Each structure stands twice: as C-alpha cells, then as structure tokens.
Amino acid sequence: MNTLLAPQRPSGLPDTLRLPSRDTRTSLLDRLALQLGLWLLLWSTRAPRLADDRRRHAQAYRHQEANTARERAYLREASLAPRP
C-alpha cells in the first residue's frame, strides 16, 4: 500500500491511541459477577470430603470434635477459675 495516498491525520496519532475517557471503577454488578465466578471456580476444583476413605474421614471428624471439646473445657475452666 502506498502511504502517500493514504488519508493523513493532522495530529499524526493513529486512532487507536486516542482512547475515549472511561470510568476507572468497576461496577457493582461486574464485581459481584467476578466474585461469583471465582467462587464457582474454587468450588469446582475442591476435593470432595467423602471421596477418600470414609474411615479416615470419620476419624478426622472425631479428632476435630475432641479438640473443640477440649478447647471449650479449657476456656470454661480458665474463665471460672478464681483470680488472684
């Protein structure tokens, strides 16, 4: 293509560099859609709880419950203990 015959711009800047002014903030709807998309992506890549051995899952659950009960008992005793 012969550039001498192409239409010339007075400023010398191509149109692609002339961006219209735009809002720099993302709308609430777009942010919610992005959050939902991220949540769905994370949810879809999770490892299902019962996909592995049921016995191991039950043992881990009992262990977690025992730890929680032990922590509650400690906090109860600490809060009821007489203060010097």
PDB file of C-alpha atoms in Angstrom:
ATOM      1  CA  MET A   1       0.000   0.000   0.000  1.00  0.00           C
ATOM      2  CA  ASN A   2       1.327   3.401  -0.901  1.00  0.00           C
ATOM      3  CA  THR A   3       1.372   5.540   2.266  1.00  0.00           C
ATOM      4  CA  LEU A   4       1.440   8.768   0.315  1.00  0.00           C
ATOM      5  CA  LEU A   5      -2.051   8.077  -0.982  1.00  0.00           C
ATOM      6  CA  ALA A   6      -3.486   7.009   2.396  1.00  0.00           C
ATOM      7  CA  PRO A   7      -5.584   9.563   4.284  1.00  0.00           C
ATOM      8  CA  GLN A   8      -3.386  11.616   6.590  1.00  0.00           C
ATOM      9  CA  ARG A   9      -4.319  12.617  10.132  1.00  0.00           C
ATOM     10  CA  PRO A  10      -3.486  16.156  11.172  1.00  0.00           C
ATOM     11  CA  SER A  11      -2.240  15.152  14.624  1.00  0.00           C
ATOM     12  CA  GLY A  12      -0.095  12.289  13.420  1.00  0.00           C
ATOM     13  CA  LEU A  13      -1.544   9.976  16.089  1.00  0.00           C
ATOM     14  CA  PRO A  14      -3.391   6.892  14.947  1.00  0.00           C
ATOM     15  CA  ASP A  15      -6.979   6.482  16.119  1.00  0.00           C
ATOM     16  CA  THR A  16      -6.067   3.500  18.283  1.00  0.00           C
ATOM     17  CA  LEU A  17      -4.114   5.729  20.651  1.00  0.00           C
ATOM     18  CA  ARG A  18      -6.974   8.152  21.104  1.00  0.00           C
ATOM     19  CA  LEU A  19      -8.944   6.438  23.812  1.00  0.00           C
ATOM     20  CA  PRO A  20     -12.235   7.912  24.914  1.00  0.00           C
ATOM     21  CA  SER A  21     -12.399   8.823  28.555  1.00  0.00           C
ATOM     22  CA  ARG A  22     -13.776   5.963  30.591  1.00  0.00           C
ATOM     23  CA  ASP A  23     -14.786   5.256  34.150  1.00  0.00           C
ATOM     24  CA  THR A  24     -11.898   3.683  36.046  1.00  0.00           C
ATOM     25  CA  ARG A  25     -14.153   1.991  38.610  1.00  0.00           C
ATOM     26  CA  THR A  26     -15.738  -1.398  38.100  1.00  0.00           C
ATOM     27  CA  SER A  27     -19.485  -1.514  38.546  1.00  0.00           C
ATOM     28  CA  LEU A  28     -21.047  -3.377  41.458  1.00  0.00           C
ATOM     29  CA  LEU A  29     -22.692  -5.883  39.133  1.00  0.00           C
ATOM     30  CA  ASP A  30     -19.369  -6.671  37.449  1.00  0.00           C
ATOM     31  CA  ARG A  31     -17.659  -7.116  40.820  1.00  0.00           C
ATOM     32  CA  LEU A  32     -20.413  -9.446  42.001  1.00  0.00           C
ATOM     33  CA  ALA A  33     -20.162 -11.456  38.795  1.00  0.00           C
ATOM     34  CA  LEU A  34     -16.395 -11.750  39.216  1.00  0.00           C
ATOM     35  CA  GLN A  35     -16.780 -12.853  42.838  1.00  0.00           C
ATOM     36  CA  LEU A  36     -19.385 -15.431  41.877  1.00  0.00           C
ATOM     37  CA  GLY A  37     -17.192 -16.718  39.063  1.00  0.00           C
ATOM     38  CA  LEU A  38     -14.195 -17.028  41.376  1.00  0.00           C
ATOM     39  CA  TRP A  39     -16.297 -18.811  43.999  1.00  0.00           C
ATOM     40  CA  LEU A  40     -17.630 -21.265  41.410  1.00  0.00           C
ATOM     41  CA  LEU A  41     -14.140 -21.899  40.092  1.00  0.00           C
ATOM     42  CA  LEU A  42     -12.787 -22.612  43.562  1.00  0.00           C
ATOM     43  CA  TRP A  43     -15.797 -24.763  44.423  1.00  0.00           C
ATOM     44  CA  SER A  44     -15.455 -26.834  41.260  1.00  0.00           C
ATOM     45  CA  THR A  45     -11.794 -27.645  41.925  1.00  0.00           C
ATOM     46  CA  ARG A  46     -12.246 -28.731  45.542  1.00  0.00           C
ATOM     47  CA  ALA A  47     -11.575 -32.259  46.698  1.00  0.00           C
ATOM     48  CA  PRO A  48     -14.841 -33.800  47.843  1.00  0.00           C
ATOM     49  CA  ARG A  49     -14.760 -34.718  51.531  1.00  0.00           C
ATOM     50  CA  LEU A  50     -16.013 -38.259  51.205  1.00  0.00           C
ATOM     51  CA  ALA A  51     -14.086 -39.051  48.055  1.00  0.00           C
ATOM     52  CA  ASP A  52     -11.291 -40.537  50.137  1.00  0.00           C
ATOM     53  CA  ASP A  53     -11.609 -43.252  52.756  1.00  0.00           C
ATOM     54  CA  ARG A  54     -14.757 -42.964  54.921  1.00  0.00           C
ATOM     55  CA  ARG A  55     -12.990 -44.391  57.957  1.00  0.00           C
ATOM     56  CA  ARG A  56     -10.242 -41.767  57.724  1.00  0.00           C
ATOM     57  CA  HIS A  57     -12.860 -39.048  57.312  1.00  0.00           C
ATOM     58  CA  ALA A  58     -14.760 -40.249  60.386  1.00  0.00           C
ATOM     59  CA  GLN A  59     -11.541 -40.388  62.410  1.00  0.00           C
ATOM     60  CA  ALA A  60     -10.588 -36.859  61.370  1.00  0.00           C
ATOM     61  CA  TYR A  61     -14.083 -35.641  62.305  1.00  0.00           C
ATOM     62  CA  ARG A  62     -13.888 -37.295  65.757  1.00  0.00           C
ATOM     63  CA  HIS A  63     -10.434 -35.805  66.262  1.00  0.00           C
ATOM     64  CA  GLN A  64     -11.687 -32.335  65.346  1.00  0.00           C
ATOM     65  CA  GLU A  65     -14.686 -32.667  67.677  1.00  0.00           C
ATOM     66  CA  ALA A  66     -12.450 -33.848  70.534  1.00  0.00           C
ATOM     67  CA  ASN A  67     -10.121 -30.875  70.017  1.00  0.00           C
ATOM     68  CA  THR A  68     -13.071 -28.483  70.025  1.00  0.00           C
ATOM     69  CA  ALA A  69     -14.483 -30.012  73.226  1.00  0.00           C
ATOM     70  CA  ARG A  70     -11.063 -29.857  74.885  1.00  0.00           C
ATOM     71  CA  GLU A  71     -10.635 -26.196  73.912  1.00  0.00           C
ATOM     72  CA  ARG A  72     -14.120 -25.352  75.218  1.00  0.00           C
ATOM     73  CA  ALA A  73     -13.405 -27.113  78.515  1.00  0.00           C
ATOM     74  CA  TYR A  74     -10.120 -25.249  78.913  1.00  0.00           C
ATOM     75  CA  LEU A  75     -11.725 -21.873  78.207  1.00  0.00           C
ATOM     76  CA  ARG A  76     -14.578 -22.684  80.625  1.00  0.00           C
ATOM     77  CA  GLU A  77     -12.150 -23.630  83.381  1.00  0.00           C
ATOM     78  CA  ALA A  78     -10.000 -20.577  82.680  1.00  0.00           C
ATOM     79  CA  SER A  79     -12.992 -18.241  82.860  1.00  0.00           C
ATOM     80  CA  LEU A  80     -14.376 -19.836  86.058  1.00  0.00           C
ATOM     81  CA  ALA A  81     -11.044 -20.045  87.889  1.00  0.00           C
ATOM     82  CA  PRO A  82     -10.654 -17.628  90.799  1.00  0.00           C
ATOM     83  CA  ARG A  83      -8.437 -14.681  90.068  1.00  0.00           C
ATOM     84  CA  PRO A  84      -5.631 -13.745  92.460  1.00  0.00           C
TER      85      PRO A  84
END
